[in-house]
Amino acid sequence: MIWAWRIVLISFCLILAYASLSLRLGGVGPSDFIDTAPIEEPAWWQTSHPDTDIALSMKAMDAGDLDEAKALALRALSKNITNGNATAQLMLVYEKQGFPEEADKLAEIAEQLWPAHAAVRTKLAEYWLRRDNLPKLLEEWHVLMIHNATLRRSVYPVLQEVANTPDIAVLLKPYAKVPPNWWNGFFNFMAAKNENLDTIRMLYQARVDSEVPLSNSERRAYVRRLMKEKLWTEAYFAWLSGLDAKALLLSGTVFDGGFESNLKNTGFDWRFAKAKGMNIQLDQTIGAKGRRALRVSFNGRKRINFRHVSQFLNLTPGESYDLKFDYRVDRLETATAAGLSWRIRCHPNNKKIIAESDSIFKQSAWQTMITPFTVPTSDCPAQLLRLEASSRYTHEHSFKGTLWFDNISIVRAEPENTSNPKLNR
């Protein structure tokens, strides 16, 4: 099968890369051996160490003298019966001699003796690859990736091949059930790069079915991929299902309109971007409805086309709503009578504006603004609520001062509420 050949080729390159890497990074190094290039007759002080016999056994095996290689491997074991590297070397000798069953047993023993030794696990990975035993090969990669994060990016494409092949994808389920430390990276890799969305769904469902809760990283990657595929409703409910009981109390058409939660940038919650010349904070202030409010401040040192506070929405097409929010302007200096406005745009093109509040720039105490709007019945599958510079002209993007926002909500409009924005004082 094509997948098998691809795995073999990638695995071969991987093993060579790892062997080279481990020699440089400490997985296997000269200090691991008494003599890395032993002579035929080692000095008296070398003969007592099993590593010398292992090195001589490897040399004899390379020369084709399998009987000598076996004798040296056995001598190494006689000096230390718990030496996993000597056991792995004897495994290689039996393999060369044509005794696969004995070699398999020795592989299992070597794994148990030295479960975290990089050199041994690399030998076992090579062995199980030659034995065409993919489950055991995955086990070896699993161990190697746990102890060497630099190896993971090389293994992920191979695991991707496994995940995309229905008859062997089941081999990944044990790792999804109890995810190791490399799983999040692998799932993020799949969510970002794998073309087949069904494969990503399969991996995600395997994690959902696990007793180990999904990590924020996994859910965020999955929601991001669904949004990229423009599956807005599926993305919304995948994101919503990850909220804890406290966060669910803040959910609605706008999530956490009172800015009480620390959850952000995970899907359909608040997204804050950074830029020089401005600062976005959630802070305490007099008059806020809850513990905190949104504080946006500008130092006036540079022009900013502000659009740095936003949230994706999942509103019903054809429905009429009211966008409501409280605001306070401590002081805002602008080049002209153009400040900031809350806008709702049809997503993903973000060009069509379906709601726009009055420009906010005059100094004021807390006030409430209401902006009615209707979601189009077509070409508006999702929406983007965003605080933006009111003007589109660069020369009107100079701001200095502080604004506060709180209690942002979107509610279904009353029948008589149809047109112009209203400002309640």
CSV table of C-alpha atoms in Angstrom, one decimal:
chain,number,residue,atom,x,y,z
A,1,MET,CA,0.0,0.0,0.0
A,2,ILE,CA,1.1,3.6,-0.7
A,3,TRP,CA,0.7,4.7,2.9
A,4,ALA,CA,3.0,1.9,4.1
A,5,TRP,CA,5.8,2.9,1.7
A,6,ARG,CA,5.5,6.5,2.7
A,7,ILE,CA,5.7,5.6,6.4
A,8,VAL,CA,8.7,3.4,5.7
A,9,LEU,CA,10.5,6.2,3.8
A,10,ILE,CA,9.6,8.9,6.4
A,11,SER,CA,10.6,6.6,9.2
A,12,PHE,CA,13.9,5.8,7.7
A,13,CYS,CA,14.7,9.5,7.4
A,14,LEU,CA,13.4,10.0,10.9
A,15,ILE,CA,15.6,7.4,12.5
A,16,LEU,CA,18.7,8.7,10.7
A,17,ALA,CA,17.8,12.2,11.9
A,18,TYR,CA,17.2,11.1,15.4
A,19,ALA,CA,20.4,9.1,15.5
A,20,SER,CA,22.3,12.2,14.4
A,21,LEU,CA,20.4,14.5,16.8
A,22,SER,CA,20.8,12.3,19.8
A,23,LEU,CA,24.6,12.1,19.3
A,24,ARG,CA,24.6,15.9,19.5
A,25,LEU,CA,22.0,16.6,22.2
A,26,GLY,CA,22.8,13.9,24.7
A,27,GLY,CA,20.5,11.0,24.0
A,28,VAL,CA,23.5,8.9,23.1
A,29,GLY,CA,27.0,10.3,23.3
A,30,PRO,CA,30.6,9.3,23.7
A,31,SER,CA,30.3,9.3,27.4
A,32,ASP,CA,27.8,6.5,27.2
A,33,PHE,CA,30.5,4.1,26.1
A,34,ILE,CA,33.9,3.2,27.6
A,35,ASP,CA,35.3,3.0,24.1
A,36,THR,CA,33.3,4.2,21.1
A,37,ALA,CA,35.8,2.7,18.7
A,38,PRO,CA,37.2,-0.3,20.5
A,39,ILE,CA,40.2,-2.2,19.2
A,40,GLU,CA,40.2,-5.9,18.8
A,41,GLU,CA,42.0,-6.3,22.1
A,42,PRO,CA,40.7,-3.8,24.6
A,43,ALA,CA,42.8,-2.6,27.5
A,44,TRP,CA,42.3,-4.5,30.8
A,45,TRP,CA,40.3,-1.6,32.4
A,46,GLN,CA,37.8,-1.7,29.5
A,47,THR,CA,37.0,-5.4,29.6
A,48,SER,CA,34.9,-5.2,32.8
A,49,HIS,CA,32.3,-2.8,31.4
A,50,PRO,CA,29.3,-4.2,29.4
A,51,ASP,CA,29.3,-1.2,27.1
A,52,THR,CA,32.7,-2.3,25.7
A,53,ASP,CA,31.3,-5.7,24.9
A,54,ILE,CA,28.2,-4.2,23.3
A,55,ALA,CA,30.4,-2.0,21.1
A,56,LEU,CA,32.6,-5.0,20.1
A,57,SER,CA,29.4,-7.0,19.4
A,58,MET,CA,28.1,-4.3,17.1
A,59,LYS,CA,31.5,-4.3,15.3
A,60,ALA,CA,31.5,-8.1,14.9
A,61,MET,CA,27.9,-8.0,13.6
A,62,ASP,CA,28.9,-5.3,11.0
A,63,ALA,CA,31.7,-7.6,9.9
A,64,GLY,CA,29.3,-10.5,9.5
A,65,ASP,CA,30.6,-12.6,12.4
A,66,LEU,CA,27.3,-13.3,14.1
A,67,ASP,CA,28.5,-16.0,16.5
A,68,GLU,CA,31.1,-13.6,17.9
A,69,ALA,CA,28.5,-10.8,18.1
A,70,LYS,CA,26.2,-13.1,20.0
A,71,ALA,CA,28.9,-14.2,22.4
A,72,LEU,CA,29.9,-10.6,23.1
A,73,ALA,CA,26.3,-9.5,23.7
A,74,LEU,CA,25.8,-12.4,26.1
A,75,ARG,CA,29.0,-11.5,27.9
A,76,ALA,CA,27.7,-8.0,28.3
A,77,LEU,CA,24.5,-9.4,29.8
A,78,SER,CA,26.5,-11.6,32.1
A,79,LYS,CA,28.1,-8.5,33.6
A,80,ASN,CA,24.7,-6.8,34.0
A,81,ILE,CA,21.6,-8.8,33.4
A,82,THR,CA,19.4,-5.6,33.6
A,83,ASN,CA,21.3,-3.8,30.8
A,84,GLY,CA,18.6,-2.9,28.2
A,85,ASN,CA,21.2,-1.9,25.6
A,86,ALA,CA,22.9,-5.3,25.8
A,87,THR,CA,19.5,-7.0,25.4
A,88,ALA,CA,18.7,-4.8,22.4
A,89,GLN,CA,22.0,-5.7,20.9
A,90,LEU,CA,21.3,-9.4,21.4
A,91,MET,CA,17.9,-8.8,19.7
A,92,LEU,CA,19.7,-7.4,16.7
A,93,VAL,CA,21.9,-10.5,16.5
A,94,TYR,CA,19.0,-12.9,16.7
A,95,GLU,CA,17.3,-10.9,14.0
A,96,LYS,CA,20.3,-11.2,11.7
A,97,GLN,CA,20.5,-15.0,12.5
A,98,GLY,CA,16.9,-15.4,11.4
A,99,PHE,CA,15.2,-16.0,14.7
A,100,PRO,CA,12.4,-13.4,14.7
A,101,GLU,CA,10.4,-14.9,17.6
A,102,GLU,CA,13.4,-14.8,19.9
A,103,ALA,CA,14.2,-11.3,18.7
A,104,ASP,CA,10.6,-10.2,19.4
A,105,LYS,CA,10.9,-11.5,23.0
A,106,LEU,CA,14.2,-9.7,23.5
A,107,ALA,CA,12.7,-6.5,22.2
A,108,GLU,CA,9.9,-6.7,24.8
A,109,ILE,CA,12.5,-7.3,27.5
A,110,ALA,CA,14.7,-4.5,26.4
A,111,GLU,CA,11.7,-2.1,26.5
A,112,GLN,CA,10.9,-3.2,30.1
A,113,LEU,CA,14.5,-3.0,31.3
A,114,TRP,CA,15.3,0.5,30.0
A,115,PRO,CA,11.9,2.1,29.2
A,116,ALA,CA,13.2,5.7,28.8
A,117,HIS,CA,16.6,5.2,27.2
A,118,ALA,CA,16.8,7.0,23.9
A,119,ALA,CA,19.4,4.7,22.3
A,120,VAL,CA,17.5,1.6,23.2
A,121,ARG,CA,14.1,3.0,22.0
A,122,THR,CA,15.7,4.1,18.8
A,123,LYS,CA,17.0,0.6,18.1
A,124,LEU,CA,13.6,-0.8,18.9
A,125,ALA,CA,11.9,1.7,16.6
A,126,GLU,CA,14.3,0.5,13.8
A,127,TYR,CA,13.6,-3.1,14.6
A,128,TRP,CA,9.8,-2.8,14.7
A,129,LEU,CA,9.9,-0.9,11.4
A,130,ARG,CA,11.8,-3.8,9.8
A,131,ARG,CA,9.3,-6.2,11.3
A,132,ASP,CA,6.4,-4.2,9.8
A,133,ASN,CA,4.8,-3.9,13.2
A,134,LEU,CA,3.2,-0.5,13.1
A,135,PRO,CA,1.6,-0.6,16.6
A,136,LYS,CA,4.9,-1.3,18.3
A,137,LEU,CA,6.6,1.3,16.1
A,138,LEU,CA,4.1,3.9,17.3
A,139,GLU,CA,4.8,2.9,20.9
A,140,GLU,CA,8.5,3.6,20.3
A,141,TRP,CA,7.8,7.0,18.7
A,142,HIS,CA,5.5,7.8,21.6
A,143,VAL,CA,8.3,7.2,24.1
A,144,LEU,CA,10.9,9.1,22.1
A,145,MET,CA,8.6,12.1,21.6
A,146,ILE,CA,7.8,12.2,25.3
A,147,HIS,CA,11.5,12.6,26.1
A,148,ASN,CA,12.6,14.6,23.1
A,149,ALA,CA,10.3,17.5,22.0
A,150,THR,CA,12.6,18.3,19.0
A,151,LEU,CA,11.6,15.0,17.4
A,152,ARG,CA,7.9,15.7,17.3
A,153,ARG,CA,7.7,17.8,14.2
A,154,SER,CA,9.4,15.0,12.3
A,155,VAL,CA,6.9,12.4,13.5
A,156,TYR,CA,3.7,14.4,13.1
A,157,PRO,CA,3.6,13.9,9.3
A,158,VAL,CA,3.8,10.1,9.8
A,159,LEU,CA,1.1,10.1,12.4
A,160,GLN,CA,-0.9,12.2,9.9
A,161,GLU,CA,-0.6,9.4,7.4
A,162,VAL,CA,-1.8,6.9,10.0
A,163,ALA,CA,-4.8,9.1,11.0
A,164,ASN,CA,-5.9,9.5,7.3
A,165,THR,CA,-5.8,5.7,6.7
A,166,PRO,CA,-9.1,4.2,7.9
A,167,ASP,CA,-7.8,0.7,8.6
A,168,ILE,CA,-5.0,1.8,10.8
A,169,ALA,CA,-6.3,5.1,12.3
A,170,VAL,CA,-7.6,3.1,15.3
A,171,LEU,CA,-4.0,2.8,16.4
A,172,LEU,CA,-4.1,6.4,17.5
A,173,LYS,CA,-7.1,6.0,19.8
A,174,PRO,CA,-5.1,4.8,22.9
A,175,TYR,CA,-3.1,8.1,22.7
A,176,ALA,CA,-6.3,10.1,22.4
A,177,LYS,CA,-7.8,8.3,25.3
A,178,VAL,CA,-4.9,9.2,27.6
A,179,PRO,CA,-3.2,12.0,25.8
A,180,PRO,CA,0.6,12.2,26.3
A,181,ASN,CA,2.5,15.5,26.3
A,182,TRP,CA,3.0,15.5,22.5
A,183,TRP,CA,-0.7,15.1,21.7
A,184,ASN,CA,-1.7,18.8,21.8
A,185,GLY,CA,1.0,19.6,19.4
A,186,PHE,CA,0.0,16.8,17.1
A,187,PHE,CA,-3.7,17.8,17.2
A,188,ASN,CA,-2.8,21.4,16.5
A,189,PHE,CA,-0.7,20.2,13.6
A,190,MET,CA,-3.7,18.2,12.2
A,191,ALA,CA,-6.2,21.0,12.7
A,192,ALA,CA,-4.0,23.5,10.9
A,193,LYS,CA,-2.6,21.3,8.1
A,194,ASN,CA,-4.7,18.3,7.4
A,195,GLU,CA,-7.0,18.6,4.3
A,196,ASN,CA,-9.5,16.1,5.3
A,197,LEU,CA,-11.8,17.6,8.0
A,198,ASP,CA,-13.4,14.2,8.8
A,199,THR,CA,-10.1,13.0,10.1
A,200,ILE,CA,-9.8,16.0,12.4
A,201,ARG,CA,-13.4,15.3,13.5
A,202,MET,CA,-12.5,11.7,14.3
A,203,LEU,CA,-9.5,12.7,16.4
A,204,TYR,CA,-11.6,15.4,18.2
A,205,GLN,CA,-14.4,12.9,18.9
A,206,ALA,CA,-11.9,10.4,20.3
A,207,ARG,CA,-10.8,13.1,22.7
A,208,VAL,CA,-14.4,14.0,23.6
A,209,ASP,CA,-15.1,10.3,24.4
A,210,SER,CA,-12.0,10.2,26.7
A,211,GLU,CA,-12.3,10.6,30.4
A,212,VAL,CA,-9.5,13.2,30.2
A,213,PRO,CA,-11.1,16.6,29.4
A,214,LEU,CA,-10.2,18.4,26.3
A,215,SER,CA,-7.5,21.0,26.7
A,216,ASN,CA,-8.2,24.6,25.8
A,217,SER,CA,-5.5,24.2,23.1
A,218,GLU,CA,-7.3,21.4,21.4
A,219,ARG,CA,-10.7,23.0,21.5
A,220,ARG,CA,-9.3,26.3,20.3
A,221,ALA,CA,-7.6,24.6,17.3
A,222,TYR,CA,-10.7,22.7,16.4
A,223,VAL,CA,-13.0,25.8,16.6
A,224,ARG,CA,-10.5,27.8,14.5
A,225,ARG,CA,-10.5,25.1,11.8
A,226,LEU,CA,-14.3,24.9,11.8
A,227,MET,CA,-14.4,28.7,11.4
A,228,LYS,CA,-11.9,28.5,8.6
A,229,GLU,CA,-14.2,26.0,6.9
A,230,LYS,CA,-17.1,28.5,7.4
A,231,LEU,CA,-19.0,26.0,9.6
A,232,TRP,CA,-20.1,28.7,11.9
A,233,THR,CA,-22.9,26.9,13.8
A,234,GLU,CA,-20.8,23.8,14.4
A,235,ALA,CA,-17.9,26.0,15.5
A,236,TYR,CA,-20.1,28.0,17.9
A,237,PHE,CA,-21.5,24.9,19.6
A,238,ALA,CA,-18.0,23.3,19.8
A,239,TRP,CA,-16.8,26.4,21.5
A,240,LEU,CA,-19.9,26.7,23.7
A,241,SER,CA,-19.5,23.1,24.9
A,242,GLY,CA,-16.1,23.9,26.3
A,243,LEU,CA,-17.4,26.6,28.7
A,244,ASP,CA,-17.5,25.8,32.4
A,245,ALA,CA,-20.6,26.4,34.5
A,246,LYS,CA,-19.4,29.9,35.5
A,247,ALA,CA,-18.7,30.9,31.9
A,248,LEU,CA,-22.0,29.5,30.6
A,249,LEU,CA,-23.8,32.1,32.8
A,250,LEU,CA,-22.0,34.8,30.7
A,251,SER,CA,-23.0,33.3,27.4
A,252,GLY,CA,-25.7,34.8,25.1
A,253,THR,CA,-25.8,36.6,21.8
A,254,VAL,CA,-22.8,38.5,23.2
A,255,PHE,CA,-20.5,36.5,25.4
A,256,ASP,CA,-19.4,38.3,28.6
A,257,GLY,CA,-20.8,41.7,27.7
A,258,GLY,CA,-19.8,42.8,31.2
A,259,PHE,CA,-16.1,41.8,30.8
A,260,GLU,CA,-16.1,39.7,34.0
A,261,SER,CA,-14.4,36.6,32.5
A,262,ASN,CA,-10.7,36.1,31.7
A,263,LEU,CA,-11.6,33.9,28.7
A,264,LYS,CA,-10.6,35.4,25.4
A,265,ASN,CA,-9.3,34.6,21.9
A,266,THR,CA,-10.7,31.0,22.0
A,267,GLY,CA,-13.6,31.3,19.5
A,268,PHE,CA,-16.8,33.3,20.1
A,269,ASP,CA,-15.4,35.3,23.1
A,270,TRP,CA,-13.7,38.7,23.1
A,271,ARG,CA,-10.6,39.2,21.0
A,272,PHE,CA,-8.1,41.9,22.0
A,273,ALA,CA,-5.3,42.9,19.8
A,274,LYS,CA,-2.2,44.9,20.7
A,275,ALA,CA,-0.7,48.0,19.1
A,276,LYS,CA,1.6,50.8,20.0
A,277,GLY,CA,0.0,54.0,21.3
A,278,MET,CA,-2.9,52.3,23.0
A,279,ASN,CA,-3.9,50.1,25.8
A,280,ILE,CA,-6.8,47.7,26.4
A,281,GLN,CA,-7.6,46.6,29.9
A,282,LEU,CA,-10.3,45.1,32.0
A,283,ASP,CA,-10.4,47.2,35.1
A,284,GLN,CA,-12.5,48.4,38.0
A,285,THR,CA,-14.2,51.7,37.8
A,286,ILE,CA,-17.0,53.7,39.4
A,287,GLY,CA,-20.3,53.1,37.8
A,288,ALA,CA,-19.6,49.7,36.2
A,289,LYS,CA,-22.4,47.1,36.5
A,290,GLY,CA,-20.1,44.3,37.7
A,291,ARG,CA,-16.5,44.0,39.0
A,292,ARG,CA,-14.9,45.3,35.8
A,293,ALA,CA,-15.4,47.2,32.6
A,294,LEU,CA,-13.5,47.6,29.3
A,295,ARG,CA,-11.0,50.4,29.4
A,296,VAL,CA,-9.5,51.7,26.1
A,297,SER,CA,-6.9,54.4,26.4
A,298,PHE,CA,-4.7,56.2,23.8
A,299,ASN,CA,-1.6,58.2,24.4
A,300,GLY,CA,-1.9,60.3,21.2
A,301,ARG,CA,1.6,59.7,20.0
A,302,LYS,CA,0.6,58.0,16.7
A,303,ARG,CA,-2.4,57.5,14.5
A,304,ILE,CA,-4.3,54.3,15.0
A,305,ASN,CA,-6.9,52.8,12.7
A,306,PHE,CA,-8.6,51.3,15.8
A,307,ARG,CA,-10.3,47.9,15.4
A,308,HIS,CA,-8.7,46.0,18.2
A,309,VAL,CA,-11.7,44.8,20.3
A,310,SER,CA,-14.0,42.3,18.6
A,311,GLN,CA,-16.2,39.2,19.0
A,312,PHE,CA,-17.6,36.8,16.5
A,313,LEU,CA,-21.4,36.3,16.7
A,314,ASN,CA,-23.9,33.6,15.6
A,315,LEU,CA,-27.1,35.6,15.1
A,316,THR,CA,-30.2,34.3,13.3
A,317,PRO,CA,-30.6,35.5,9.7
A,318,GLY,CA,-33.7,37.7,9.1
A,319,GLU,CA,-34.0,38.6,12.8
A,320,SER,CA,-34.1,42.2,14.1
A,321,TYR,CA,-32.0,43.0,17.2
A,322,ASP,CA,-30.9,45.9,19.4
A,323,LEU,CA,-27.3,46.4,20.1
A,324,LYS,CA,-27.1,47.9,23.6
A,325,PHE,CA,-24.1,49.1,25.6
A,326,ASP,CA,-23.0,51.5,28.3
A,327,TYR,CA,-20.1,53.8,27.8
A,328,ARG,CA,-18.2,56.6,29.5
A,329,VAL,CA,-15.7,59.0,28.1
A,330,ASP,CA,-13.3,60.4,30.6
A,331,ARG,CA,-11.7,62.6,28.0
A,332,LEU,CA,-10.9,62.0,24.3
A,333,GLU,CA,-9.0,64.4,22.2
A,334,THR,CA,-9.5,63.8,18.4
A,335,ALA,CA,-8.5,65.7,15.3
A,336,THR,CA,-12.1,66.0,14.3
A,337,ALA,CA,-15.5,65.1,15.6
A,338,ALA,CA,-14.8,61.4,14.9
A,339,GLY,CA,-14.2,59.0,17.7
A,340,LEU,CA,-15.0,55.3,18.1
A,341,SER,CA,-18.1,53.3,17.0
A,342,TRP,CA,-19.4,49.8,17.6
A,343,ARG,CA,-20.1,48.1,14.3
A,344,ILE,CA,-21.5,44.7,13.3
A,345,ARG,CA,-20.3,43.3,10.0
A,346,CYS,CA,-21.2,40.3,8.0
A,347,HIS,CA,-18.5,37.7,8.3
A,348,PRO,CA,-16.3,36.4,6.7
A,349,ASN,CA,-15.8,39.2,4.2
A,350,ASN,CA,-16.4,41.9,6.9
A,351,LYS,CA,-17.3,44.5,4.2
A,352,LYS,CA,-21.0,44.7,4.8
A,353,ILE,CA,-21.9,46.8,7.9
A,354,ILE,CA,-25.3,45.8,9.3
A,355,ALA,CA,-25.2,47.9,12.5
A,356,GLU,CA,-23.2,51.1,13.4
A,357,SER,CA,-23.5,53.1,16.6
A,358,ASP,CA,-23.1,56.8,16.8
A,359,SER,CA,-19.5,58.0,17.1
A,360,ILE,CA,-18.4,58.2,20.7
A,361,PHE,CA,-15.9,61.0,21.5
A,362,LYS,CA,-17.6,63.6,23.8
A,363,GLN,CA,-16.7,63.6,27.4
A,364,SER,CA,-19.6,62.1,29.4
A,365,ALA,CA,-20.7,60.2,32.4
A,366,TRP,CA,-22.1,56.6,32.0
A,367,GLN,CA,-24.7,56.5,29.3
A,368,THR,CA,-26.5,53.8,27.3
A,369,MET,CA,-26.7,53.6,23.6
A,370,ILE,CA,-29.1,51.5,21.6
A,371,THR,CA,-28.6,50.6,17.9
A,372,PRO,CA,-31.3,48.6,16.1
A,373,PHE,CA,-30.4,46.4,13.2
A,374,THR,CA,-31.6,43.4,11.2
A,375,VAL,CA,-29.4,40.5,10.1
A,376,PRO,CA,-29.7,39.9,6.3
A,377,THR,CA,-31.3,36.6,5.2
A,378,SER,CA,-28.4,35.8,2.9
A,379,ASP,CA,-24.6,36.3,2.6
A,380,CYS,CA,-24.3,36.8,6.3
A,381,PRO,CA,-23.6,33.4,7.9
A,382,ALA,CA,-21.7,34.8,10.8
A,383,GLN,CA,-21.2,38.3,12.2
A,384,LEU,CA,-18.3,40.3,13.7
A,385,LEU,CA,-19.0,42.8,16.5
A,386,ARG,CA,-16.1,45.2,16.6
A,387,LEU,CA,-15.1,48.5,18.2
A,388,GLU,CA,-13.6,50.6,15.4
A,389,ALA,CA,-12.4,54.1,14.5
A,390,SER,CA,-15.5,55.9,13.3
A,391,SER,CA,-13.8,57.5,10.4
A,392,ARG,CA,-12.2,55.7,7.5
A,393,TYR,CA,-9.7,58.6,6.9
A,394,THR,CA,-6.2,58.3,8.3
A,395,HIS,CA,-6.0,61.9,9.4
A,396,GLU,CA,-8.9,61.3,11.7
A,397,HIS,CA,-7.3,58.4,13.5
A,398,SER,CA,-5.5,60.5,16.1
A,399,PHE,CA,-6.8,59.8,19.6
A,400,LYS,CA,-5.7,60.8,23.1
A,401,GLY,CA,-7.7,59.9,26.2
A,402,THR,CA,-9.8,57.1,27.8
A,403,LEU,CA,-13.1,55.5,27.1
A,404,TRP,CA,-15.0,52.8,29.1
A,405,PHE,CA,-17.5,50.2,27.9
A,406,ASP,CA,-19.7,47.9,29.9
A,407,ASN,CA,-22.9,45.8,29.8
A,408,ILE,CA,-22.8,45.1,26.0
A,409,SER,CA,-25.7,43.0,24.8
A,410,ILE,CA,-27.7,42.1,21.7
A,411,VAL,CA,-31.4,41.4,22.3
A,412,ARG,CA,-34.3,40.8,19.9
A,413,ALA,CA,-35.8,44.1,19.0
A,414,GLU,CA,-39.2,45.2,20.1
A,415,PRO,CA,-41.7,45.4,17.2
A,416,GLU,CA,-41.9,49.2,17.3
A,417,ASN,CA,-38.1,49.6,17.3
A,418,THR,CA,-37.1,49.8,13.7
A,419,SER,CA,-34.7,52.5,12.6
A,420,ASN,CA,-32.4,55.2,14.0
A,421,PRO,CA,-29.9,54.7,16.8
A,422,LYS,CA,-31.2,56.0,20.1
A,423,LEU,CA,-29.2,57.5,22.9
A,424,ASN,CA,-30.8,57.3,26.4
A,425,ARG,CA,-29.5,59.8,28.9
